[in-house]
Amino acid sequence: MALAREDVNFESIKSEADVEMLVKNMVQTNNMIAHLKDEQLEMRNELKRRDETISKVKDDIQLLKKEKRWNML
């Protein structure tokens, strides 16, 4: 009753609450995107290390083949 007497605009309050909720969701979404980008970077680095390891092993195999020590593996 007291609110009605003071001409409180409930639509305005609802609109402000909706905007606040949207901003909160946007912040959460941006945080999630940043987290996923970090994970993506970590995965790329892991793949790069794996590829380097595979390349080194292939080089070692080629060297062993050249030295006729393939049967030592």
Short mmCIF file of C-alpha atoms in Angstrom, two decimals:
data_model
loop_
_atom_site.label_atom_id
_atom_site.label_comp_id
_atom_site.label_asym_id
_atom_site.label_seq_id
_atom_site.Cartn_x
_atom_site.Cartn_y
_atom_site.Cartn_z
CA MET A 1 0.00 0.00 0.00
CA ALA A 2 2.75 2.43 0.93
CA LEU A 3 4.48 1.81 -2.39
CA ALA A 4 1.31 2.54 -4.33
CA ARG A 5 0.88 5.82 -2.51
CA GLU A 6 4.43 6.88 -3.48
CA ASP A 7 3.83 6.23 -7.19
CA VAL A 8 6.46 3.49 -7.53
CA ASN A 9 6.84 2.45 -11.14
CA PHE A 10 6.88 -1.35 -11.00
CA GLU A 11 7.60 -1.63 -14.73
CA SER A 12 10.75 0.42 -14.26
CA ILE A 13 11.85 -1.78 -11.36
CA LYS A 14 11.19 -4.92 -13.43
CA SER A 15 13.09 -3.45 -16.36
CA GLU A 16 16.08 -2.59 -14.15
CA ALA A 17 16.05 -6.10 -12.69
CA ASP A 18 15.96 -7.57 -16.20
CA VAL A 19 18.92 -5.42 -17.26
CA GLU A 20 20.83 -6.41 -14.13
CA MET A 21 20.14 -10.08 -14.84
CA LEU A 22 21.27 -9.69 -18.47
CA VAL A 23 24.49 -7.97 -17.40
CA LYS A 24 25.17 -10.70 -14.85
CA ASN A 25 24.61 -13.37 -17.51
CA MET A 26 26.89 -11.51 -19.94
CA VAL A 27 29.66 -11.35 -17.34
CA GLN A 28 29.29 -15.06 -16.63
CA THR A 29 29.33 -15.80 -20.37
CA ASN A 30 32.45 -13.69 -20.87
CA ASN A 31 34.16 -15.48 -17.99
CA MET A 32 33.25 -18.85 -19.49
CA ILE A 33 34.55 -17.78 -22.91
CA ALA A 34 37.85 -16.65 -21.33
CA HIS A 35 38.12 -19.97 -19.50
CA LEU A 36 37.44 -21.94 -22.69
CA LYS A 37 40.03 -19.88 -24.58
CA ASP A 38 42.57 -20.70 -21.87
CA GLU A 39 41.73 -24.39 -22.17
CA GLN A 40 41.97 -24.18 -25.96
CA LEU A 41 45.44 -22.61 -25.67
CA GLU A 42 46.54 -25.35 -23.26
CA MET A 43 45.25 -28.01 -25.67
CA ARG A 44 47.10 -26.39 -28.59
CA ASN A 45 50.30 -26.34 -26.56
CA GLU A 46 49.81 -29.97 -25.59
CA LEU A 47 49.24 -30.94 -29.23
CA LYS A 48 52.34 -29.00 -30.25
CA ARG A 49 54.44 -30.82 -27.62
CA ARG A 50 53.00 -34.14 -28.77
CA ASP A 51 53.80 -33.37 -32.40
CA GLU A 52 57.35 -32.38 -31.44
CA THR A 53 57.78 -35.64 -29.53
CA ILE A 54 56.47 -37.66 -32.48
CA SER A 55 58.82 -35.80 -34.81
CA LYS A 56 61.80 -36.52 -32.54
CA VAL A 57 60.89 -40.21 -32.34
CA LYS A 58 60.59 -40.38 -36.15
CA ASP A 59 63.99 -38.71 -36.48
CA ASP A 60 65.49 -41.20 -34.04
CA ILE A 61 63.97 -44.10 -36.00
CA GLN A 62 65.39 -42.76 -39.26
CA LEU A 63 68.82 -42.37 -37.67
CA LEU A 64 68.71 -45.91 -36.32
CA LYS A 65 67.67 -47.24 -39.73
CA LYS A 66 70.58 -45.42 -41.35
CA GLU A 67 72.97 -46.84 -38.79
CA LYS A 68 71.50 -50.32 -39.31
CA ARG A 69 70.57 -50.54 -35.69
CA TRP A 70 66.85 -50.84 -36.28
CA ASN A 71 66.75 -54.21 -34.54
CA MET A 72 67.99 -52.58 -31.34
CA LEU A 73 64.68 -50.82 -30.74
#
